[in-house]
């Protein structure tokens, strides 16, 4: 095929710029990928069934957030500013270093996450979440 000025028309595509752009994109994605990973909270679905066991209530710490927003640690009134000290004190008497968080469906997720984070900072090795009855 010829153009009006007599030159041959370009019938193939130049692949070099396409490969250059693709390689640049690969390098950019490789550089950005480590920043895209977000740390999360590992949550395992409970498959436990109710039964009789050797665990007593004194071996773990019960943190409860009620519908009206009141917070208790092992049945004693607490508040979010005092939660760290209360959980830390309760964990010092706990052998298992486990905190069981009980919250109602109407509570904010942020409050429950705050309770989990504070419990871990206070020294809890295990944190469990229970639905309020």
The first five atom37 places (N, CA, C, CB, O) and aatype in JSON, in Angstrom:
{
  "aatype": [20, 20, 20, 20, 20, 20, 20, 20, 20, 20, 20, 20, 20, 20, 20, 20, 20, 20, 20, 20, 20, 20, 20, 20, 20, 20, 20, 20, 20, 20, 20, 20, 20, 20, 20, 20, 20, 20, 20, 20, 20, 20, 20, 20, 20, 20, 20, 20, 20, 20, 20, 20, 20, 20, 20, 20, 20, 20, 20, 20, 20, 20, 20, 20, 20, 20, 20, 20, 20, 20, 20, 20, 20, 20, 20, 20, 20, 20, 20, 20, 20, 20, 20, 20, 20, 20, 20, 20, 20, 20, 20, 20, 20, 20, 20, 20, 20, 20, 20, 20, 20, 20, 20, 20, 20, 20, 20, 20, 20, 20, 20, 20, 20, 20, 20, 20, 20, 20, 20, 20, 20, 20, 20, 20, 20, 20, 20, 20, 20, 20, 20, 20, 20],
  "atom_mask": [
    [1, 1, 1, 1, 1],
    [1, 1, 1, 1, 1],
    [1, 1, 1, 1, 1],
    [1, 1, 1, 1, 1],
    [1, 1, 1, 1, 1],
    [1, 1, 1, 1, 1],
    [1, 1, 1, 1, 1],
    [1, 1, 1, 1, 1],
    [1, 1, 1, 1, 1],
    [1, 1, 1, 1, 1],
    [1, 1, 1, 1, 1],
    [1, 1, 1, 1, 1],
    [1, 1, 1, 1, 1],
    [1, 1, 1, 1, 1],
    [1, 1, 1, 1, 1],
    [1, 1, 1, 1, 1],
    [1, 1, 1, 1, 1],
    [1, 1, 1, 1, 1],
    [1, 1, 1, 1, 1],
    [1, 1, 1, 1, 1],
    [1, 1, 1, 1, 1],
    [1, 1, 1, 1, 1],
    [1, 1, 1, 1, 1],
    [1, 1, 1, 1, 1],
    [1, 1, 1, 1, 1],
    [1, 1, 1, 1, 1],
    [1, 1, 1, 1, 1],
    [1, 1, 1, 1, 1],
    [1, 1, 1, 1, 1],
    [1, 1, 1, 1, 1],
    [1, 1, 1, 1, 1],
    [1, 1, 1, 1, 1],
    [1, 1, 1, 1, 1],
    [1, 1, 1, 1, 1],
    [1, 1, 1, 1, 1],
    [1, 1, 1, 1, 1],
    [1, 1, 1, 1, 1],
    [1, 1, 1, 1, 1],
    [1, 1, 1, 1, 1],
    [1, 1, 1, 1, 1],
    [1, 1, 1, 1, 1],
    [1, 1, 1, 1, 1],
    [1, 1, 1, 1, 1],
    [1, 1, 1, 1, 1],
    [1, 1, 1, 1, 1],
    [1, 1, 1, 1, 1],
    [1, 1, 1, 1, 1],
    [1, 1, 1, 1, 1],
    [1, 1, 1, 1, 1],
    [1, 1, 1, 1, 1],
    [1, 1, 1, 1, 1],
    [1, 1, 1, 1, 1],
    [1, 1, 1, 1, 1],
    [1, 1, 1, 1, 1],
    [1, 1, 1, 1, 1],
    [1, 1, 1, 1, 1],
    [1, 1, 1, 1, 1],
    [1, 1, 1, 1, 1],
    [1, 1, 1, 1, 1],
    [1, 1, 1, 1, 1],
    [1, 1, 1, 1, 1],
    [1, 1, 1, 1, 1],
    [1, 1, 1, 1, 1],
    [1, 1, 1, 1, 1],
    [1, 1, 1, 1, 1],
    [1, 1, 1, 1, 1],
    [1, 1, 1, 1, 1],
    [1, 1, 1, 1, 1],
    [1, 1, 1, 1, 1],
    [1, 1, 1, 1, 1],
    [1, 1, 1, 1, 1],
    [1, 1, 1, 1, 1],
    [1, 1, 1, 1, 1],
    [1, 1, 1, 1, 1],
    [1, 1, 1, 1, 1],
    [1, 1, 1, 1, 1],
    [1, 1, 1, 1, 1],
    [1, 1, 1, 1, 1],
    [1, 1, 1, 1, 1],
    [1, 1, 1, 1, 1],
    [1, 1, 1, 1, 1],
    [1, 1, 1, 1, 1],
    [1, 1, 1, 1, 1],
    [1, 1, 1, 1, 1],
    [1, 1, 1, 1, 1],
    [1, 1, 1, 1, 1],
    [1, 1, 1, 1, 1],
    [1, 1, 1, 1, 1],
    [1, 1, 1, 1, 1],
    [1, 1, 1, 1, 1],
    [1, 1, 1, 1, 1],
    [1, 1, 1, 1, 1],
    [1, 1, 1, 1, 1],
    [1, 1, 1, 1, 1],
    [1, 1, 1, 1, 1],
    [1, 1, 1, 1, 1],
    [1, 1, 1, 1, 1],
    [1, 1, 1, 1, 1],
    [1, 1, 1, 1, 1],
    [1, 1, 1, 1, 1],
    [1, 1, 1, 1, 1],
    [1, 1, 1, 1, 1],
    [1, 1, 1, 1, 1],
    [1, 1, 1, 1, 1],
    [1, 1, 1, 1, 1],
    [1, 1, 1, 1, 1],
    [1, 1, 1, 1, 1],
    [1, 1, 1, 1, 1],
    [1, 1, 1, 1, 1],
    [1, 1, 1, 1, 1],
    [1, 1, 1, 1, 1],
    [1, 1, 1, 1, 1],
    [1, 1, 1, 1, 1],
    [1, 1, 1, 1, 1],
    [1, 1, 1, 1, 1],
    [1, 1, 1, 1, 1],
    [1, 1, 1, 1, 1],
    [1, 1, 1, 1, 1],
    [1, 1, 1, 1, 1],
    [1, 1, 1, 1, 1],
    [1, 1, 1, 1, 1],
    [1, 1, 1, 1, 1],
    [1, 1, 1, 1, 1],
    [1, 1, 1, 1, 1],
    [1, 1, 1, 1, 1],
    [1, 1, 1, 1, 1],
    [1, 1, 1, 1, 1],
    [1, 1, 1, 1, 1],
    [1, 1, 1, 1, 1],
    [1, 1, 1, 1, 1],
    [1, 1, 1, 1, 1],
    [1, 1, 1, 1, 1],
    [1, 1, 1, 1, 1]
  ],
  "atom_positions": [
    [[0.84, -1.16, 0.0], [0.0, 0.0, 0.0], [0.89, 1.23, 0.0], [-0.96, -0.01, 1.21], [1.9, 1.28, 0.71]],
    [[0.54, 2.2, -0.77], [1.32, 3.43, -0.84], [0.45, 4.63, -0.51], [1.95, 3.59, -2.24], [-0.75, 4.64, -0.78]],
    [[1.08, 5.64, 0.09], [0.36, 6.88, 0.37], [0.46, 7.8, -0.82], [0.92, 7.57, 1.64], [1.09, 7.45, -1.82]],
    [[-0.16, 8.96, -0.73], [-0.18, 9.89, -1.86], [1.19, 10.44, -2.21], [-1.11, 11.04, -1.56], [1.42, 10.84, -3.35]],
    [[2.11, 10.46, -1.25], [3.45, 10.97, -1.57], [4.4, 9.86, -1.99], [4.02, 11.7, -0.37], [5.57, 10.12, -2.25]],
    [[3.9, 8.63, -2.08], [4.73, 7.56, -2.6], [5.42, 6.72, -1.56], [5.73, 8.11, -3.5], [6.04, 5.72, -1.9]],
    [[5.33, 7.08, -0.27], [5.96, 6.28, 0.79], [5.08, 5.1, 1.14], [6.24, 7.15, 2.04], [3.86, 5.13, 0.99]],
    [[5.73, 4.05, 1.62], [4.97, 2.9, 2.09], [4.32, 3.24, 3.43], [5.9, 1.64, 2.22], [4.92, 3.9, 4.27]],
    [[3.1, 2.8, 3.62], [2.39, 3.03, 4.87], [2.94, 2.09, 5.95], [0.86, 2.82, 4.69], [3.4, 0.99, 5.65]],
    [[2.88, 2.54, 7.2], [3.34, 1.71, 8.32], [2.23, 0.73, 8.65], [3.71, 2.59, 9.57], [1.13, 1.12, 9.04]],
    [[2.52, -0.55, 8.49], [1.5, -1.57, 8.73], [1.71, -2.35, 10.02], [1.46, -2.53, 7.57], [0.86, -3.16, 10.38]],
    [[2.82, -2.13, 10.74], [3.04, -2.82, 12.0], [3.18, -1.8, 13.13], [4.3, -3.72, 11.92], [3.46, -0.62, 12.9]],
    [[2.97, -2.26, 14.32], [3.03, -1.38, 15.48], [4.42, -1.47, 16.1], [1.93, -1.74, 16.52], [5.05, -2.53, 16.11]],
    [[4.89, -0.35, 16.61], [6.18, -0.32, 17.28], [5.98, -0.81, 18.72], [6.81, 1.13, 17.24], [5.31, -0.16, 19.51]],
    [[6.56, -1.94, 19.05], [6.33, -2.6, 20.33], [7.22, -2.03, 21.44], [6.57, -4.09, 20.19], [6.88, -2.17, 22.61]],
    [[8.31, -1.41, 21.11], [9.26, -0.94, 22.11], [8.63, 0.03, 23.11], [10.43, -0.27, 21.42], [8.83, -0.16, 24.31]],
    [[7.89, 1.06, 22.69], [7.27, 1.95, 23.7], [6.24, 1.22, 24.57], [6.61, 3.13, 23.01], [6.09, 1.53, 25.75]],
    [[5.53, 0.28, 23.99], [4.55, -0.49, 24.75], [5.24, -1.3, 25.85], [3.75, -1.42, 23.82], [4.76, -1.33, 26.99]],
    [[6.34, -1.95, 25.53], [7.09, -2.73, 26.51], [7.67, -1.8, 27.58], [8.21, -3.54, 25.82], [7.67, -2.15, 28.76]],
    [[8.17, -0.65, 27.19], [8.72, 0.31, 28.15], [7.66, 0.74, 29.17], [9.28, 1.53, 27.42], [7.92, 0.78, 30.37]],
    [[6.48, 1.07, 28.68], [5.4, 1.5, 29.57], [5.0, 0.36, 30.51], [4.18, 1.97, 28.76], [4.79, 0.6, 31.7]],
    [[4.9, -0.85, 30.0], [4.54, -2.0, 30.84], [5.59, -2.25, 31.92], [4.37, -3.26, 29.97], [5.24, -2.53, 33.06]],
    [[6.85, -2.15, 31.57], [7.9, -2.36, 32.56], [7.89, -1.28, 33.64], [9.27, -2.4, 31.88], [8.11, -1.57, 34.81]],
    [[7.64, -0.05, 33.24], [7.54, 1.04, 34.22], [6.37, 0.79, 35.17], [7.38, 2.41, 33.51], [6.5, 1.0, 36.38]],
    [[5.24, 0.34, 34.64], [4.08, 0.04, 35.49], [4.38, -1.1, 36.46], [2.87, -0.31, 34.63], [3.97, -1.05, 37.62]],
    [[5.09, -2.12, 36.0], [5.45, -3.24, 36.87], [6.35, -2.75, 38.0], [6.16, -4.35, 36.07], [6.16, -3.14, 39.15]],
    [[7.31, -1.9, 37.69], [8.22, -1.36, 38.71], [7.45, -0.52, 39.72], [9.34, -0.53, 38.05], [7.71, -0.6, 40.92]],
    [[6.52, 0.3, 39.24], [5.71, 1.13, 40.15], [4.88, 0.25, 41.08], [4.79, 2.08, 39.34], [4.83, 0.5, 42.28]],
    [[4.22, -0.78, 40.53], [3.41, -1.67, 41.37], [4.27, -2.42, 42.38], [2.64, -2.66, 40.49], [3.84, -2.63, 43.51]],
    [[5.47, -2.82, 41.99], [6.36, -3.51, 42.93], [6.8, -2.58, 44.05], [7.58, -4.07, 42.19], [6.97, -3.01, 45.19]],
    [[7.0, -1.3, 43.73], [7.44, -0.35, 44.75], [6.3, 0.01, 45.7], [7.98, 0.92, 44.08], [6.55, 0.27, 46.88]],
    [[5.07, 0.03, 45.21], [3.93, 0.45, 46.02], [3.31, -0.71, 46.8], [2.87, 1.1, 45.14], [2.65, -0.48, 47.81]],
    [[3.5, -1.93, 46.36], [2.85, -3.1, 46.97], [3.09, -3.25, 48.47], [3.32, -4.34, 46.27], [2.14, -3.55, 49.19]],
    [[4.3, -3.04, 48.99], [4.48, -3.19, 50.45], [3.66, -2.2, 51.26], [5.94, -3.03, 50.8], [3.3, -2.5, 52.4]],
    [[3.35, -1.05, 50.71], [2.58, -0.05, 51.45], [1.09, -0.35, 51.42], [2.84, 1.32, 50.88], [0.34, 0.19, 52.23]],
    [[0.65, -1.2, 50.51], [-0.77, -1.52, 50.39], [-1.21, -2.57, 51.38], [-1.07, -1.98, 48.98], [-2.41, -2.76, 51.59]],
    [[-0.27, -3.26, 52.01], [-0.61, -4.29, 52.98], [-0.99, -3.61, 54.29], [0.58, -5.3, 53.18], [-0.22, -2.82, 54.83]],
    [[-2.16, -3.93, 54.8], [-2.63, -3.33, 56.04], [-2.66, -4.39, 57.13], [-4.02, -2.69, 55.86], [-3.07, -5.53, 56.9]],
    [[-2.22, -3.99, 58.29], [-2.28, -4.92, 59.42], [-3.72, -5.03, 59.88], [-1.36, -4.45, 60.58], [-4.45, -4.04, 59.93]],
    [[-4.12, -6.21, 60.21], [-5.48, -6.42, 60.65], [-5.53, -7.24, 61.91], [-6.29, -7.1, 59.56], [-4.5, -7.62, 62.47]],
    [[-6.72, -7.5, 62.34], [-6.93, -8.3, 63.53], [-7.33, -9.69, 63.08], [-8.0, -7.68, 64.47], [-8.29, -9.86, 62.32]],
    [[-6.61, -10.67, 63.54], [-6.92, -12.04, 63.15], [-8.11, -12.52, 63.98], [-5.68, -12.97, 63.35], [-8.06, -12.55, 65.21]],
    [[-9.17, -12.89, 63.29], [-10.38, -13.35, 63.96], [-10.69, -14.75, 63.47], [-11.58, -12.39, 63.69], [-10.83, -14.99, 62.27]],
    [[-10.78, -15.67, 64.39], [-11.12, -17.04, 64.06], [-12.55, -17.32, 64.51], [-10.13, -18.04, 64.72], [-12.95, -16.91, 65.6]],
    [[-13.29, -17.99, 63.67], [-14.66, -18.34, 64.02], [-14.65, -19.41, 65.1], [-15.44, -18.82, 62.77], [-13.94, -20.41, 65.01]],
    [[-15.44, -19.18, 66.1], [-15.5, -20.11, 67.22], [-16.31, -21.33, 66.85], [-16.08, -19.43, 68.46], [-17.44, -21.22, 66.37]],
    [[-15.74, -22.49, 67.07], [-16.46, -23.73, 66.84], [-16.71, -24.45, 68.18], [-15.67, -24.64, 65.88], [-17.09, -25.62, 68.22]],
    [[-16.48, -23.71, 69.25], [-16.63, -24.31, 70.58], [-18.09, -24.52, 70.91], [-15.96, -23.42, 71.64], [-18.96, -23.73, 70.53]],
    [[-18.34, -25.59, 71.62], [-19.69, -25.9, 72.07], [-19.71, -25.79, 73.58], [-20.14, -27.32, 71.59], [-18.7, -26.0, 74.25]],
    [[-20.86, -25.46, 74.1], [-21.0, -25.34, 75.54], [-20.78, -26.69, 76.19], [-22.38, -24.76, 75.92], [-21.26, -27.71, 75.69]],
    [[-20.09, -26.69, 77.27], [-19.83, -27.94, 77.95], [-19.28, -27.67, 79.33], [-18.87, -28.82, 77.15], [-19.07, -26.52, 79.72]],
    [[-19.04, -28.71, 80.05], [-18.49, -28.59, 81.39], [-16.99, -28.73, 81.28], [-19.1, -29.66, 82.35], [-16.48, -29.69, 80.7]],
    [[-16.28, -27.77, 81.84], [-14.83, -27.82, 81.76], [-14.21, -27.39, 83.08], [-14.32, -26.95, 80.63], [-14.91, -27.14, 84.06]],
    [[-12.9, -27.32, 83.08], [-12.18, -26.96, 84.28], [-11.96, -25.45, 84.41], [-10.86, -27.67, 84.32], [-11.5, -24.98, 85.45]],
    [[-12.28, -24.69, 83.36], [-12.03, -23.26, 83.39], [-13.04, -22.59, 84.3], [-12.09, -22.66, 81.96], [-14.25, -22.79, 84.16]],
    [[-12.56, -21.8, 85.21], [-13.44, -21.05, 86.1], [-13.45, -19.59, 85.69], [-13.02, -21.2, 87.57], [-12.6, -19.14, 84.92]],
    [[-14.42, -18.88, 86.2], [-14.54, -17.47, 85.82], [-13.36, -16.64, 86.31], [-15.84, -16.89, 86.39], [-13.07, -15.59, 85.74]],
    [[-12.68, -17.1, 87.35], [-11.58, -16.33, 87.89], [-10.31, -16.44, 87.04], [-11.28, -16.77, 89.3], [-9.37, -15.66, 87.23]],
    [[-10.27, -17.38, 86.11], [-9.07, -17.57, 85.31], [-8.99, -16.62, 84.13], [-9.02, -18.98, 84.81], [-7.92, -16.45, 83.55]],
    [[-10.1, -15.99, 83.78], [-10.04, -15.03, 82.68], [-10.76, -13.75, 83.08], [-10.66, -15.62, 81.4], [-11.51, -13.73, 84.06]],
    [[-10.52, -12.71, 82.33], [-11.06, -11.39, 82.63], [-12.27, -11.14, 81.75], [-9.99, -10.27, 82.44], [-12.19, -11.3, 80.53]],
    [[-13.37, -10.76, 82.35], [-14.6, -10.47, 81.62], [-14.73, -8.95, 81.47], [-15.85, -11.06, 82.34], [-14.81, -8.23, 82.46]],
    [[-14.76, -8.47, 80.23], [-14.99, -7.05, 79.96], [-16.3, -6.96, 79.21], [-13.8, -6.4, 79.14], [-16.47, -7.58, 78.16]],
    [[-17.25, -6.19, 79.75], [-18.57, -6.14, 79.15], [-18.98, -4.71, 78.86], [-19.61, -6.8, 80.07], [-18.81, -3.81, 79.68]],
    [[-19.51, -4.51, 77.65], [-20.05, -3.22, 77.24], [-21.54, -3.41, 77.01], [-19.34, -2.67, 75.94], [-21.95, -4.17, 76.13]],
    [[-22.34, -2.73, 77.81], [-23.8, -2.9, 77.74], [-24.4, -1.95, 76.71], [-24.43, -2.66, 79.11], [-23.72, -1.07, 76.16]],
    [[-25.71, -2.15, 76.45], [-26.42, -1.32, 75.47], [-26.34, 0.16, 75.79], [-27.88, -1.74, 75.4], [-26.18, 0.99, 74.89]],
    [[-26.43, 0.49, 77.07], [-26.45, 1.9, 77.47], [-25.05, 2.51, 77.53], [-27.12, 2.05, 78.81], [-24.91, 3.69, 77.86]],
    [[-24.01, 1.74, 77.21], [-22.65, 2.26, 77.16], [-21.85, 2.06, 78.42], [-22.69, 3.7, 76.85], [-20.69, 2.47, 78.48]],
    [[-22.44, 1.45, 79.45], [-21.69, 1.21, 80.68], [-20.7, 0.06, 80.46], [-22.63, 0.89, 81.86], [-20.99, -0.91, 79.77]],
    [[-19.55, 0.21, 81.06], [-18.45, -0.72, 80.87], [-18.14, -1.37, 82.22], [-17.19, -0.01, 80.28], [-18.05, -0.67, 83.23]],
    [[-17.97, -2.68, 82.23], [-17.6, -3.38, 83.46], [-16.42, -4.31, 83.19], [-18.8, -4.17, 84.04], [-16.29, -4.88, 82.11]],
    [[-15.56, -4.43, 84.2], [-14.43, -5.37, 84.15], [-14.61, -6.32, 85.33], [-13.03, -4.62, 84.2], [-14.53, -5.9, 86.48]],
    [[-14.86, -7.58, 85.03], [-15.15, -8.6, 86.05], [-16.29, -8.16, 86.97], [-13.89, -8.89, 86.89], [-16.25, -8.4, 88.18]],
    [[-17.3, -7.52, 86.39], [-18.48, -7.11, 87.15], [-18.36, -5.78, 87.86], [-18.81, -8.13, 88.14], [-19.34, -5.28, 88.4]],
    [[-17.17, -5.2, 87.88], [-16.97, -3.91, 88.54], [-17.08, -2.78, 87.52], [-15.6, -3.86, 89.27], [-16.55, -2.91, 86.41]],
    [[-17.75, -1.69, 87.87], [-17.88, -0.57, 86.92], [-16.52, -0.02, 86.5], [-18.73, 0.55, 87.53], [-15.59, 0.06, 87.3]],
    [[-16.44, 0.36, 85.24], [-15.2, 0.93, 84.69], [-15.59, 1.97, 83.65], [-14.29, -0.18, 84.06], [-16.78, 2.23, 83.44]],
    [[-14.61, 2.54, 83.01], [-14.84, 3.5, 81.92], [-13.69, 3.35, 80.93], [-14.96, 4.98, 82.46], [-12.68, 2.73, 81.24]],
    [[-13.86, 3.93, 79.76], [-12.8, 3.79, 78.75], [-11.48, 4.41, 79.2], [-13.25, 4.43, 77.44], [-10.43, 3.82, 78.94]],
    [[-11.47, 5.58, 79.87], [-10.17, 6.1, 80.33], [-9.5, 5.21, 81.39], [-10.36, 7.49, 80.91], [-8.27, 5.18, 81.47]],
    [[-10.3, 4.48, 82.19], [-9.74, 3.61, 83.24], [-9.58, 2.18, 82.79], [-10.61, 3.66, 84.46], [-9.08, 1.35, 83.56]],
    [[-9.98, 1.85, 81.57], [-10.02, 0.45, 81.13], [-8.64, -0.21, 81.19], [-10.55, 0.38, 79.71], [-8.53, -1.36, 81.6]],
    [[-7.59, 0.51, 80.79], [-6.25, -0.07, 80.79], [-5.85, -0.51, 82.2], [-5.22, 0.95, 80.24], [-5.39, -1.64, 82.39]],
    [[-6.01, 0.38, 83.18], [-5.62, 0.04, 84.55], [-6.46, -1.1, 85.11], [-5.74, 1.28, 85.45], [-5.94, -1.99, 85.78]],
    [[-7.77, -1.07, 84.83], [-8.64, -2.11, 85.36], [-8.32, -3.48, 84.76], [-10.1, -1.76, 85.1], [-8.27, -4.48, 85.48]],
    [[-8.1, -3.53, 83.45], [-7.78, -4.81, 82.8], [-6.4, -5.29, 83.24], [-7.83, -4.66, 81.26], [-6.2, -6.48, 83.48]],
    [[-5.45, -4.37, 83.35], [-4.1, -4.75, 83.78], [-4.13, -5.33, 85.2], [-3.16, -3.52, 83.73], [-3.46, -6.33, 85.47]],
    [[-4.91, -4.71, 86.08], [-5.04, -5.23, 87.44], [-5.71, -6.59, 87.48], [-5.81, -4.26, 88.3], [-5.3, -7.48, 88.24]],
    [[-6.74, -6.76, 86.66], [-7.44, -8.05, 86.63], [-6.57, -9.13, 86.0], [-8.76, -7.92, 85.85], [-6.64, -10.29, 86.41]],
    [[-5.76, -8.77, 85.02], [-4.88, -9.75, 84.37], [-3.76, -10.22, 85.3], [-4.28, -9.17, 83.1], [-3.25, -11.33, 85.15]],
    [[-3.37, -9.37, 86.24], [-2.3, -9.77, 87.16], [-2.74, -10.96, 88.02], [-1.89, -8.59, 88.05], [-1.9, -11.75, 88.45]],
    [[-4.05, -11.08, 88.26], [-4.56, -12.21, 89.04], [-4.97, -13.38, 88.16], [-5.74, -11.77, 89.89], [-5.31, -14.45, 88.66]],
    [[-4.93, -13.19, 86.85], [-5.37, -14.23, 85.92], [-4.2, -15.11, 85.52], [-6.02, -13.6, 84.66], [-3.11, -14.62, 85.21]],
    [[-4.44, -16.4, 85.53], [-3.38, -17.34, 85.15], [-3.26, -17.45, 83.63], [-3.65, -18.71, 85.76], [-2.16, -17.56, 83.1]],
    [[-4.41, -17.42, 82.94], [-4.42, -17.63, 81.49], [-4.14, -16.37, 80.68], [-5.73, -18.19, 81.08], [-3.85, -16.46, 79.48]],
    [[-4.22, -15.21, 81.3], [-4.03, -13.92, 80.6], [-4.99, -13.8, 79.41], [-2.56, -13.78, 80.12], [-4.61, -13.36, 78.32]],
    [[-6.24, -14.21, 79.64], [-7.25, -14.17, 78.59], [-8.33, -13.17, 78.96], [-7.85, -15.57, 78.35], [-8.79, -13.12, 80.1]],
    [[-8.73, -12.37, 77.97], [-9.8, -11.39, 78.16], [-10.97, -11.8, 77.27], [-9.32, -9.94, 77.83], [-10.8, -12.04, 76.08]],
    [[-12.15, -11.88, 77.87], [-13.36, -12.18, 77.11], [-14.18, -10.9, 77.05], [-14.19, -13.35, 77.76], [-14.62, -10.37, 78.07]],
    [[-14.38, -10.4, 75.84], [-15.13, -9.16, 75.62], [-16.55, -9.51, 75.22], [-14.44, -8.27, 74.54], [-16.77, -10.28, 74.28]],
    [[-17.5, -8.95, 75.94], [-18.91, -9.16, 75.63], [-19.51, -7.81, 75.27], [-19.67, -9.82, 76.83], [-19.39, -6.85, 76.03]],
    [[-20.16, -7.75, 74.12], [-20.77, -6.5, 73.68], [-22.12, -6.8, 73.05], [-19.85, -5.75, 72.68], [-22.36, -7.9, 72.56]],
    [[-22.97, -5.82, 73.07], [-24.3, -5.95, 72.49], [-24.24, -5.6, 71.01], [-25.31, -5.04, 73.23], [-23.31, -4.93, 70.56]],
    [[-25.23, -6.06, 70.26], [-25.28, -5.77, 68.82], [-25.38, -4.28, 68.53], [-26.45, -6.49, 68.19], [-24.92, -3.83, 67.48]],
    [[-25.96, -3.52, 69.44], [-26.16, -2.09, 69.18], [-24.92, -1.25, 69.5], [-27.33, -1.59, 69.99], [-24.91, -0.06, 69.21]],
    [[-23.89, -1.84, 70.1], [-22.67, -1.1, 70.4], [-21.88, -0.81, 69.13], [-21.8, -1.87, 71.39], [-21.97, -1.55, 68.15]],
    [[-21.11, 0.25, 69.17], [-20.29, 0.63, 68.01], [-19.09, -0.31, 67.9], [-19.81, 2.1, 68.14], [-18.5, -0.72, 68.89]],
    [[-18.76, -0.63, 66.66], [-17.62, -1.52, 66.41], [-16.33, -0.87, 66.9], [-17.51, -1.85, 64.9], [-15.44, -1.55, 67.4]],
    [[-16.23, 0.44, 66.75], [-15.03, 1.15, 67.2], [-14.79, 0.99, 68.69], [-15.14, 2.62, 66.86], [-13.64, 0.89, 69.13]],
    [[-15.87, 0.97, 69.48], [-15.72, 0.77, 70.92], [-15.2, -0.63, 71.23], [-17.06, 1.0, 71.64], [-14.36, -0.8, 72.12]],
    [[-15.69, -1.62, 70.51], [-15.24, -3.0, 70.73], [-13.77, -3.15, 70.32], [-16.12, -4.0, 69.93], [-13.0, -3.81, 71.01]],
    [[-13.4, -2.55, 69.2], [-11.99, -2.59, 68.76], [-11.11, -1.88, 69.78], [-11.83, -1.95, 67.36], [-10.0, -2.34, 70.06]],
    [[-11.58, -0.77, 70.33], [-10.84, -0.05, 71.36], [-10.65, -0.94, 72.59], [-11.57, 1.25, 71.75], [-9.57, -0.95, 73.19]],
    [[-11.69, -1.68, 72.97], [-11.58, -2.6, 74.1], [-10.56, -3.71, 73.81], [-12.95, -3.22, 74.42], [-9.78, -4.07, 74.69]],
    [[-10.56, -4.24, 72.59], [-9.6, -5.28, 72.21], [-8.18, -4.75, 72.25], [-9.92, -5.83, 70.81], [-7.28, -5.4, 72.78]],
    [[-7.99, -3.57, 71.69], [-6.66, -2.97, 71.63], [-6.14, -2.67, 73.03], [-6.68, -1.69, 70.78], [-4.98, -2.95, 73.35]],
    [[-6.98, -2.1, 73.86], [-6.58, -1.79, 75.23], [-6.26, -3.06, 76.01], [-7.69, -1.0, 75.94], [-5.32, -3.08, 76.8]],
    [[-7.03, -4.11, 75.79], [-6.77, -5.38, 76.48], [-5.42, -5.95, 76.09], [-7.88, -6.4, 76.18], [-4.68, -6.44, 76.94]],
    [[-5.1, -5.9, 74.8], [-3.79, -6.39, 74.33], [-2.66, -5.56, 74.92], [-3.72, -6.37, 72.79], [-1.63, -6.1, 75.33]],
    [[-2.85, -4.23, 74.97], [-1.82, -3.36, 75.53], [-1.63, -3.6, 77.02], [-2.16, -1.9, 75.27], [-0.54, -3.42, 77.55]],
    [[-2.7, -4.0, 77.7], [-2.63, -4.24, 79.14], [-1.97, -5.58, 79.46], [-4.02, -4.2, 79.74], [-1.69, -5.86, 80.63]],
    [[-1.72, -6.4, 78.45], [-0.99, -7.65, 78.67], [-1.76, -8.92, 78.38], [-0.54, -7.7, 80.05], [-1.3, -10.01, 78.71]],
    [[-2.92, -8.8, 77.77], [-3.7, -10.0, 77.44], [-3.01, -10.78, 76.34], [-5.14, -9.63, 77.02], [-2.62, -10.21, 75.32]],
    [[-2.86, -12.08, 76.55], [-2.27, -12.93, 75.51], [-3.33, -13.42, 74.53], [-1.56, -14.12, 76.14], [-3.04, -13.64, 73.36]],
    [[-4.56, -13.58, 75.02], [-5.67, -14.01, 74.18], [-6.85, -13.08, 74.41], [-6.07, -15.5, 74.48], [-7.1, -12.64, 75.53]],
    [[-7.56, -12.77, 73.32], [-8.76, -11.95, 73.41], [-9.87, -12.68, 72.68], [-8.53, -10.52, 72.81], [-9.73, -13.05, 71.52]],
    [[-10.98, -12.89, 73.37], [-12.14, -13.55, 72.77], [-13.31, -12.57, 72.77], [-12.51, -14.86, 73.54], [-13.42, -11.71, 73.64]],
    [[-14.18, -12.71, 71.78], [-15.36, -11.86, 71.68], [-16.59, -12.74, 71.83], [-15.39, -11.07, 70.33], [-16.72, -13.77, 71.16]],
    [[-17.49, -12.32, 72.7], [-18.74, -13.04, 72.92], [-19.9, -12.11, 72.65], [-18.81, -13.61, 74.36], [-19.84, -10.92, 72.95]],
    [[-20.95, -12.66, 72.09], [-22.16, -11.88, 71.86], [-22.96, -11.84, 73.16], [-23.0, -12.47, 70.69], [-23.09, -12.86, 73.85]],
    [[-23.49, -10.67, 73.48], [-24.3, -10.54, 74.69], [-25.59, -11.32, 74.53], [-24.59, -9.06, 75.0], [-26.17, -11.37, 73.44]],
    [[-26.04, -11.91, 75.6], [-27.27, -12.71, 75.56], [-28.49, -11.84, 75.68], [-27.27, -13.75, 76.66], [-29.61, -12.34, 75.66]]
  ]
}
